[in-house]
mmCIF file of C-alpha atoms and ligand atoms in Angstrom:
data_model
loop_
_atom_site.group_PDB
_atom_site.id
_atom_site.type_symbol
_atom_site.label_atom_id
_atom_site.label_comp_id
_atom_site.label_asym_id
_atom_site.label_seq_id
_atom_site.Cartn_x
_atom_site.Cartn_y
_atom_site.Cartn_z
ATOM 1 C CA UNK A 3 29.914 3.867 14.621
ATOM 2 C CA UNK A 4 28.613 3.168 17.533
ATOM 3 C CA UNK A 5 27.598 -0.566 18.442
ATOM 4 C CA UNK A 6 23.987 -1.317 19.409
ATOM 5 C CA UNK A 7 23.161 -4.390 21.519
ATOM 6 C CA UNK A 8 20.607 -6.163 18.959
ATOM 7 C CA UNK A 9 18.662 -8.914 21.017
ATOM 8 C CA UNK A 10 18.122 -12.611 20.005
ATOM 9 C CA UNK A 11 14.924 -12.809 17.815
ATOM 10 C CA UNK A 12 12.080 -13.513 19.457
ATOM 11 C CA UNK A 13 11.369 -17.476 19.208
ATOM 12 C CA UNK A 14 8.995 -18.030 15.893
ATOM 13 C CA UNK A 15 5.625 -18.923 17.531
ATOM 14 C CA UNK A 16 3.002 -20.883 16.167
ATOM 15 C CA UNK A 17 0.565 -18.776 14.213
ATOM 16 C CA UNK A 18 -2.399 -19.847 16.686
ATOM 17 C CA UNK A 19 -0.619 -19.019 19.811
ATOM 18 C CA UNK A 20 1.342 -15.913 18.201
ATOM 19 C CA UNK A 21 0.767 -12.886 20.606
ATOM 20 C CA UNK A 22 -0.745 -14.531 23.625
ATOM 21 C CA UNK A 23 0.701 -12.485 26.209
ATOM 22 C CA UNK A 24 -0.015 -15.020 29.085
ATOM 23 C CA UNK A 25 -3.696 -14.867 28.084
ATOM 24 C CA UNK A 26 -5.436 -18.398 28.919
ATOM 25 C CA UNK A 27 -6.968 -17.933 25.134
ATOM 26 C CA UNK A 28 -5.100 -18.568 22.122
ATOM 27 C CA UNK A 29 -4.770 -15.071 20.704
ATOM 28 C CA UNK A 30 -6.652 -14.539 17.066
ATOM 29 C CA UNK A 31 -3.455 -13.982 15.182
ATOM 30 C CA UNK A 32 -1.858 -10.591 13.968
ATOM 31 C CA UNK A 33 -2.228 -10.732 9.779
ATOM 32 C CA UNK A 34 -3.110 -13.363 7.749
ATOM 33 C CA UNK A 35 -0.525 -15.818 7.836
ATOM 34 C CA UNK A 36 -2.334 -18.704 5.877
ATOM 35 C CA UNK A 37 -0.414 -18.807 2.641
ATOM 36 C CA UNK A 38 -3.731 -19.718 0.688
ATOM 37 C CA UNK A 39 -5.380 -16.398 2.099
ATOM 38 C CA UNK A 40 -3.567 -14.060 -0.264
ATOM 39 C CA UNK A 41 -4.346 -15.797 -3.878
ATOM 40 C CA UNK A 42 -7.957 -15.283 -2.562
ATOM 41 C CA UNK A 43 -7.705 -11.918 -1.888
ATOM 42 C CA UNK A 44 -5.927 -11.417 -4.882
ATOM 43 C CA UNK A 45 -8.567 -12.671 -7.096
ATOM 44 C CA UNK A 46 -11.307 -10.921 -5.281
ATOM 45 C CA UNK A 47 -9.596 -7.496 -5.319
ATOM 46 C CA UNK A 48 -7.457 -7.409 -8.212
ATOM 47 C CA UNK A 49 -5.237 -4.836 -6.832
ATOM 48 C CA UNK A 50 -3.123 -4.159 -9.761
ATOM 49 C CA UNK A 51 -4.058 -2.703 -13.181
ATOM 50 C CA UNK A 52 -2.274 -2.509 -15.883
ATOM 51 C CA UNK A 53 -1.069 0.854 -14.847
ATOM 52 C CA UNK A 54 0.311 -0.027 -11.812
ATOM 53 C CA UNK A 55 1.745 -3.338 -13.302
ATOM 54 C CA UNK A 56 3.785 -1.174 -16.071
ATOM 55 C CA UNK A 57 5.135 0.780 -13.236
ATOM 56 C CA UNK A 58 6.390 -1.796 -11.342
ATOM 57 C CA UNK A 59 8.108 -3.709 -14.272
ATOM 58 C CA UNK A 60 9.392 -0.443 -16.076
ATOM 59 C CA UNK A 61 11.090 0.793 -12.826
ATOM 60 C CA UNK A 62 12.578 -2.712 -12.436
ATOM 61 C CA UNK A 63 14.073 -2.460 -16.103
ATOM 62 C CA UNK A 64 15.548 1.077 -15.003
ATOM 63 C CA UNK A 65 17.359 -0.492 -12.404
ATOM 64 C CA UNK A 66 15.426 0.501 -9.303
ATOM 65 C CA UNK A 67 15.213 -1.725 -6.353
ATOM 66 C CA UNK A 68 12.623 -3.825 -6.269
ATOM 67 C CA UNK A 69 11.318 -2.500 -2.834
ATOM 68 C CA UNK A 70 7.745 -0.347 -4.039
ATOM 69 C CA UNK A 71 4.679 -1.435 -2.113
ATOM 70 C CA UNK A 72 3.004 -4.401 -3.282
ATOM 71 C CA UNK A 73 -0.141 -4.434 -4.888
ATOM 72 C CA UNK A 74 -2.200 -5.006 -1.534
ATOM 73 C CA UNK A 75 -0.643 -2.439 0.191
ATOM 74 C CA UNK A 76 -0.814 0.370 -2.991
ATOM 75 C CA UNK A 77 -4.784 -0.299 -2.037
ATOM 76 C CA UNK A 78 -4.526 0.221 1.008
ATOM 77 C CA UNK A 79 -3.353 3.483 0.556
ATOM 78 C CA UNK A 80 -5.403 4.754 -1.652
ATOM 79 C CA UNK A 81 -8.305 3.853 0.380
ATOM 80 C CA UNK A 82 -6.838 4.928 3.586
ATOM 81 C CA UNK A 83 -5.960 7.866 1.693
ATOM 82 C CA UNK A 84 -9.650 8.044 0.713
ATOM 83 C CA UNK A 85 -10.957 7.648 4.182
ATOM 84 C CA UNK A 86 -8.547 10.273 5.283
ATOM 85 C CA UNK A 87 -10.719 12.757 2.761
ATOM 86 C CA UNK A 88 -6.609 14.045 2.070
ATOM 87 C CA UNK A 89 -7.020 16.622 -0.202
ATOM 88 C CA UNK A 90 -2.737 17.610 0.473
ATOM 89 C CA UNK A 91 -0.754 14.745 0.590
ATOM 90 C CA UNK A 92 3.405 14.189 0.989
ATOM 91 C CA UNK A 93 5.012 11.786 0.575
ATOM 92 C CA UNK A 94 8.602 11.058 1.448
ATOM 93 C CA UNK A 95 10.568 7.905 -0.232
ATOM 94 C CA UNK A 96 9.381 8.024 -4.290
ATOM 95 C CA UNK A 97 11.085 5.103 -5.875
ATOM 96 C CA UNK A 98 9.568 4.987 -9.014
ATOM 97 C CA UNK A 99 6.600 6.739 -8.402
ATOM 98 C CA UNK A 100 3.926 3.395 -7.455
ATOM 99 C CA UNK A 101 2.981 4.317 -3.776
ATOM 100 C CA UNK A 102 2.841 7.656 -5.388
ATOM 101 C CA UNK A 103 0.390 6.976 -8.191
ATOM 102 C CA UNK A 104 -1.841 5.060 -5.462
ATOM 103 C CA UNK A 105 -1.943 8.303 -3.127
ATOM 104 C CA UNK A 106 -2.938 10.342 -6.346
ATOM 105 C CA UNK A 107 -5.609 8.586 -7.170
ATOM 106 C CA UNK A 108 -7.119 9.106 -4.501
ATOM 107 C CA UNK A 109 -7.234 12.904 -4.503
ATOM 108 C CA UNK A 110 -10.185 14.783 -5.306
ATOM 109 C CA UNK A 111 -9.887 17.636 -7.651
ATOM 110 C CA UNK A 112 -7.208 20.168 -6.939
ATOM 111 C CA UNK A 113 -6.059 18.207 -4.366
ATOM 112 C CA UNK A 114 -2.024 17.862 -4.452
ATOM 113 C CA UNK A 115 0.589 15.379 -3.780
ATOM 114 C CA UNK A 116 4.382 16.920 -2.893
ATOM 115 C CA UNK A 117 6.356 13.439 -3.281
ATOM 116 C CA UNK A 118 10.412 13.545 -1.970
ATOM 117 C CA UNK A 119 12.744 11.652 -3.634
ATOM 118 C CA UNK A 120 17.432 11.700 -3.008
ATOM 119 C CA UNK A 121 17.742 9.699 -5.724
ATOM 120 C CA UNK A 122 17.466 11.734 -9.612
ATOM 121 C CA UNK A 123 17.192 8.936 -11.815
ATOM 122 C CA UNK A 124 14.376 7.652 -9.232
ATOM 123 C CA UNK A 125 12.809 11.007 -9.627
ATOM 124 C CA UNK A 126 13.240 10.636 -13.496
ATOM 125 C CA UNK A 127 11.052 6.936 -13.533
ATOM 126 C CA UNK A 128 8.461 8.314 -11.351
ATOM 127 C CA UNK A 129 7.416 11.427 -13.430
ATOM 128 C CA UNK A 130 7.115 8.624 -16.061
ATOM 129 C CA UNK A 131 5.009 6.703 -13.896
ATOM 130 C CA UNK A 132 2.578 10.268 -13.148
ATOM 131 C CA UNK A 133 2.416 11.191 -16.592
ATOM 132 C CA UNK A 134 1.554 7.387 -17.647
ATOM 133 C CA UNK A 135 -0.793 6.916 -14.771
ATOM 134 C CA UNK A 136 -2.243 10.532 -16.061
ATOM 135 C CA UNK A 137 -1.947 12.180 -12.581
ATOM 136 C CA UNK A 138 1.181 14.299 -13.290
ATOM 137 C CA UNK A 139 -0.738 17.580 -12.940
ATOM 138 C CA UNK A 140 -1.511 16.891 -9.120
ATOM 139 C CA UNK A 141 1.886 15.816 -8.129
ATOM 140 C CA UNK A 142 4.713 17.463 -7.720
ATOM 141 C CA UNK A 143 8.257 16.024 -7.197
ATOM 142 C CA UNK A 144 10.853 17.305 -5.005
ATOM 143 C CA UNK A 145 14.385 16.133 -5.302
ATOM 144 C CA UNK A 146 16.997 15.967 -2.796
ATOM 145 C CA UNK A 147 17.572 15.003 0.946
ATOM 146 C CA UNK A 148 14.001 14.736 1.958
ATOM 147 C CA UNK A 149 14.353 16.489 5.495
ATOM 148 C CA UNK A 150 16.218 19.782 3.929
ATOM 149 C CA UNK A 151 13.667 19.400 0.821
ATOM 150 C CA UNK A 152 10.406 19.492 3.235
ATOM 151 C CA UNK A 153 11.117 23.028 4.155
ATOM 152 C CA UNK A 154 10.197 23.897 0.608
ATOM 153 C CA UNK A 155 6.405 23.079 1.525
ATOM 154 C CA UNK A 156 6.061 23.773 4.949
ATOM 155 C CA UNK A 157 3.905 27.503 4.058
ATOM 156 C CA UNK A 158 1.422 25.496 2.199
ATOM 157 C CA UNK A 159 0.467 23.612 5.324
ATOM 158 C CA UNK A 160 -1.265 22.113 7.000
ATOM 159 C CA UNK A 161 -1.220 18.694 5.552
ATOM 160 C CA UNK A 162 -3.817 15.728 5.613
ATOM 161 C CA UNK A 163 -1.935 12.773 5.190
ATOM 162 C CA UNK A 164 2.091 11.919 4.974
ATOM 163 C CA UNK A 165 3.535 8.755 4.045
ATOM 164 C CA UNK A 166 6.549 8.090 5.193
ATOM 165 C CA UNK A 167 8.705 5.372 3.182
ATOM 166 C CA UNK A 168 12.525 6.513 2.688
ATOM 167 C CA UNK A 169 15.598 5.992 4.584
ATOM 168 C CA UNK A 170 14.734 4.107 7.900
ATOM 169 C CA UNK A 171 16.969 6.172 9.908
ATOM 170 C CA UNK A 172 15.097 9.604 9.040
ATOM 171 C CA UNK A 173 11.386 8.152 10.712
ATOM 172 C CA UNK A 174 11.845 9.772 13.663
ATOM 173 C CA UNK A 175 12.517 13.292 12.373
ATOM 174 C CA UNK A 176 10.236 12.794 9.688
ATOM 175 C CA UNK A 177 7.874 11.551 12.340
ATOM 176 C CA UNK A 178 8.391 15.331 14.098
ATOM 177 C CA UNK A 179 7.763 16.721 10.710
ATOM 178 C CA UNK A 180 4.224 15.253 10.667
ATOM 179 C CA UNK A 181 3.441 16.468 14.571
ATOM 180 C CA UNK A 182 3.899 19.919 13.141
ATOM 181 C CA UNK A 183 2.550 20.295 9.731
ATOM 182 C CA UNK A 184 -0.133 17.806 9.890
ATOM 183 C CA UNK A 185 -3.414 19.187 10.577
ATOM 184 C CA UNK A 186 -5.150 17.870 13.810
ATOM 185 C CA UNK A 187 -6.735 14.805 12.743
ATOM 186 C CA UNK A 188 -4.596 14.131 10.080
ATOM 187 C CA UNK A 189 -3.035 10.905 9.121
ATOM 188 C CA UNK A 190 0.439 9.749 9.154
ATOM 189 C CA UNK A 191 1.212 6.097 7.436
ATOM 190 C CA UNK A 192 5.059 4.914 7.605
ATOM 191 C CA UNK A 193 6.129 1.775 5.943
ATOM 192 C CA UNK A 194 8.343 -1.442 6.757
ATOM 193 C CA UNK A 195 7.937 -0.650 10.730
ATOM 194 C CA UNK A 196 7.556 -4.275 11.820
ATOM 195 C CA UNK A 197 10.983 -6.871 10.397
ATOM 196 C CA UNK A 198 13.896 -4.483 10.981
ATOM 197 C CA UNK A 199 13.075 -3.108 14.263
ATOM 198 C CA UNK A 200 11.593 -6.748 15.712
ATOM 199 C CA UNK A 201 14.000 -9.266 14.332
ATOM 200 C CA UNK A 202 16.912 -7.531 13.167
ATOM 201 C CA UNK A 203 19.016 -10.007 10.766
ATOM 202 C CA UNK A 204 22.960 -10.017 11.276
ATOM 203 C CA UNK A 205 23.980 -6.871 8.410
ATOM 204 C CA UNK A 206 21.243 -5.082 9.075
ATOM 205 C CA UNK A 207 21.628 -1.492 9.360
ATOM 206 C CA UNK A 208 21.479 -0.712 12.872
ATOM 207 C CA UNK A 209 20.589 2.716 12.183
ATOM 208 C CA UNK A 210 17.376 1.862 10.495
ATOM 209 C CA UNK A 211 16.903 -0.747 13.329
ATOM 210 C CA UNK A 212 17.382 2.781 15.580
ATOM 211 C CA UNK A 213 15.041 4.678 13.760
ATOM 212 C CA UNK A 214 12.063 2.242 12.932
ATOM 213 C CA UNK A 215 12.329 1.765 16.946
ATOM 214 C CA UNK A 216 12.314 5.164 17.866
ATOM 215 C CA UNK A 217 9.605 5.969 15.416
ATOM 216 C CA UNK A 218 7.451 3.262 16.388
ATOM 217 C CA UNK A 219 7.437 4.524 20.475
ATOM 218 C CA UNK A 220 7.330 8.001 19.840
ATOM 219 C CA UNK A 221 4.186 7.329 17.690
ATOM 220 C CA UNK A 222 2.924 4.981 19.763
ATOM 221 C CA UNK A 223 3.793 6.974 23.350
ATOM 222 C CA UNK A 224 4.036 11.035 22.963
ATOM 223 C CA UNK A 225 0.559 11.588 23.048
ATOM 224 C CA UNK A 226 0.521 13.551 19.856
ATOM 225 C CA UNK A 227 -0.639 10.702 17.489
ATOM 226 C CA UNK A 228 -3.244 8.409 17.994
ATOM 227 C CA UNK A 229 -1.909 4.920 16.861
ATOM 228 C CA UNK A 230 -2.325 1.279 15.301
ATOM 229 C CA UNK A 231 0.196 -0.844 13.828
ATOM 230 C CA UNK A 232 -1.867 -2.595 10.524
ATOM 231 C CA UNK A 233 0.187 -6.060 10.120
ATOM 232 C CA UNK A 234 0.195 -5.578 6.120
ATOM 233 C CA UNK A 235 3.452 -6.578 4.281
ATOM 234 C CA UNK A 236 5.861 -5.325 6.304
ATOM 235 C CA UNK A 237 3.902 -3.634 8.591
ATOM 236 C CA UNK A 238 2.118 -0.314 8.324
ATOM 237 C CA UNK A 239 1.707 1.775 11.174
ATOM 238 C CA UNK A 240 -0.878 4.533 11.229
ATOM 239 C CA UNK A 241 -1.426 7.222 13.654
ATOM 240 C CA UNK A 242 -3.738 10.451 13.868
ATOM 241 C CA UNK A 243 -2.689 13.496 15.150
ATOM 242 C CA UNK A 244 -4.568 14.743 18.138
HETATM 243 N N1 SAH B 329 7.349 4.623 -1.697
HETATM 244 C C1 SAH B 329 7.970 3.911 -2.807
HETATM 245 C C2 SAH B 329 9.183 3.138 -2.352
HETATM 246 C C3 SAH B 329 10.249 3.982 -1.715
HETATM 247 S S1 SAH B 329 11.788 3.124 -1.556
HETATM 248 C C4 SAH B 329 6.949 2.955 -3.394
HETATM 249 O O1 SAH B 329 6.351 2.193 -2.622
HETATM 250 O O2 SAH B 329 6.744 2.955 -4.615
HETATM 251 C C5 SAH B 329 12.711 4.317 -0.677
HETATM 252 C C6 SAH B 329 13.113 5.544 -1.510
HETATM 253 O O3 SAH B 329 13.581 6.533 -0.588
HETATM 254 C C7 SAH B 329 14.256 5.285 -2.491
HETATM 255 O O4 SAH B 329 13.897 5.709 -3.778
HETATM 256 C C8 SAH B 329 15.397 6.124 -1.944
HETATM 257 O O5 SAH B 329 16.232 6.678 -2.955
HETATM 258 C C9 SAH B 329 14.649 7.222 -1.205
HETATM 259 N N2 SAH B 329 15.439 7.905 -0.163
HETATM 260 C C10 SAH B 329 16.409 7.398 0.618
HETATM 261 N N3 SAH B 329 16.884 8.347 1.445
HETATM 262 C C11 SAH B 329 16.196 9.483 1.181
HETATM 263 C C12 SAH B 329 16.229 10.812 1.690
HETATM 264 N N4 SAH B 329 17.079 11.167 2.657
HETATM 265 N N5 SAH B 329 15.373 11.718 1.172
HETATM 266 C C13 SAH B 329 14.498 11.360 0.190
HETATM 267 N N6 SAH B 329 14.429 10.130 -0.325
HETATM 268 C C14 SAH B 329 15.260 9.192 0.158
HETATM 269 C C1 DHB B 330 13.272 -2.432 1.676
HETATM 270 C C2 DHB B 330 11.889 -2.438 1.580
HETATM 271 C C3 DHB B 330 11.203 -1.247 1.663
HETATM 272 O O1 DHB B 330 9.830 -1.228 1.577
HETATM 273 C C4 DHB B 330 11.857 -0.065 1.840
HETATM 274 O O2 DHB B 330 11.120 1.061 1.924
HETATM 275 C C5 DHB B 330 13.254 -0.038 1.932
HETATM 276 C C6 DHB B 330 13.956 -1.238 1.851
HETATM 277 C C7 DHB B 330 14.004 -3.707 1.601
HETATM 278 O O3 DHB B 330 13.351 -4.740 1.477
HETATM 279 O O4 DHB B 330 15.221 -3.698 1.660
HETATM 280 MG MG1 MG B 331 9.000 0.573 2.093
#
């Protein structure tokens, strides 16, 4: 394997002064970092029903890794999924099916959701999760390597939103995927872009430290996507396709 210079972490700022850039101003901060700011939300938004909740435990008693979205960010995509007016969503990275059930919700009728997922016994827990969550007949699961599996829908484009959440070293050519099958002004969310590509730990993968990076400046600087970076749990980024 080759060996990839990692640099030093970045020295942990104070939240007040995080960001500042040289600015004079003490920059406004980049997510909430105030440990009482969560509960609140929590209680206000109540992001996760008893569907949702069953999902998460059941696929933890199965033996998945506990790595699904959390509850704020399963909101998030529903709504962003809302916003997007996504009638065709994929999704790559199932788990047990919770991002999954979020996106589906927030189809309207005959909308679809083609979700990719290596592992079968994942792909096993998450058409438990659709059929529970009552959703099964809009999604459709696709098992297998993800980037050999995508071919499978690539006739029945374009697509309106992809979420990209499987192996970290695929982003970028999932991120090429998008830029061709996504329609213009479509939506393309990818998960956990912020911890291993900004502070990568000692036994860390430094492919996934690789791709995150890569997928992070090609979205961010090829001038297909329009982009933000949404400082969620482990970071979000979101681009548009021009
Ligand atoms: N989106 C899920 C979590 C996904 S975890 C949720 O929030 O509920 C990442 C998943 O990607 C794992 O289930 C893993 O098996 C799957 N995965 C890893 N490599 C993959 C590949 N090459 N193709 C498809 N899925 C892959
Ligand atoms: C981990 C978290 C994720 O959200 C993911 O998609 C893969 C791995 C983790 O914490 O290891
Ligand atoms: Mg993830």
């Amino acid at each position: 394997m080759t060996s990839v210079p990692v640099p030093p972490p970045p020295p942990d700022p104070s939240p007040r002064r995080a960001g500042g850039g040289g600015m004079a101003a003490p920059s406004k901060g980049f997510g909430a970092t105030d440990p009482r700011i969560a509960p609140y939300v929590e209680g206000v938004l109540k992001p996760e029903d008893e569907v949702l909740r069953e999902i998460r435990s059941r696929s933890i008693r199965e033996g998945l890794p506990p790595i699904a979205v959390g509850p704020f960010d399963g909101r998030h995509l529903e709504v962003l999924a809302r916003m997007a007016g996504a009638r065709r969503i994929v999704e790559i990275g199932t788990l047990g099916g919770y991002s999954g059930v979020c996106l589906a919700r927030a189809l309207p009728p005959g909308g679809r959701l083609d979700t990719f997922e290596l592992e079968p016994r994942h792909a096993v827990v998450a058409a438990e999760s659709f059929r529970r969550a009552g959703v099964s007949d809009r999604v459709r699961i696709h098992v297998g390597p993800a980037f050999d599996r995508l071919r499978e829908i690539e006739r029945e484009g374009p697509f309106d939103l992809a979420f990209i959440d499987a192996d970290k070293g695929g982003y970028p050519d999932y991120l090429a995927w998008c830029a061709r099958h996504l329609r213009v002004g479509g939506t393309v969310i990818a998960d956990n872009v912020f911890r291993r590509a900004a502070i990568p730990l000692p036994g860390d993968d430094p492919n996934a430290m690789i791709g995150i990076r890569c997928f992070n400046e090609t979205l961010a600087q090829s001038g297909a996507f329009r982009a933000t970076m949404l400082p969620l749990e482990d970071g979000f980024a979101v681009g548009v396709k021009l």
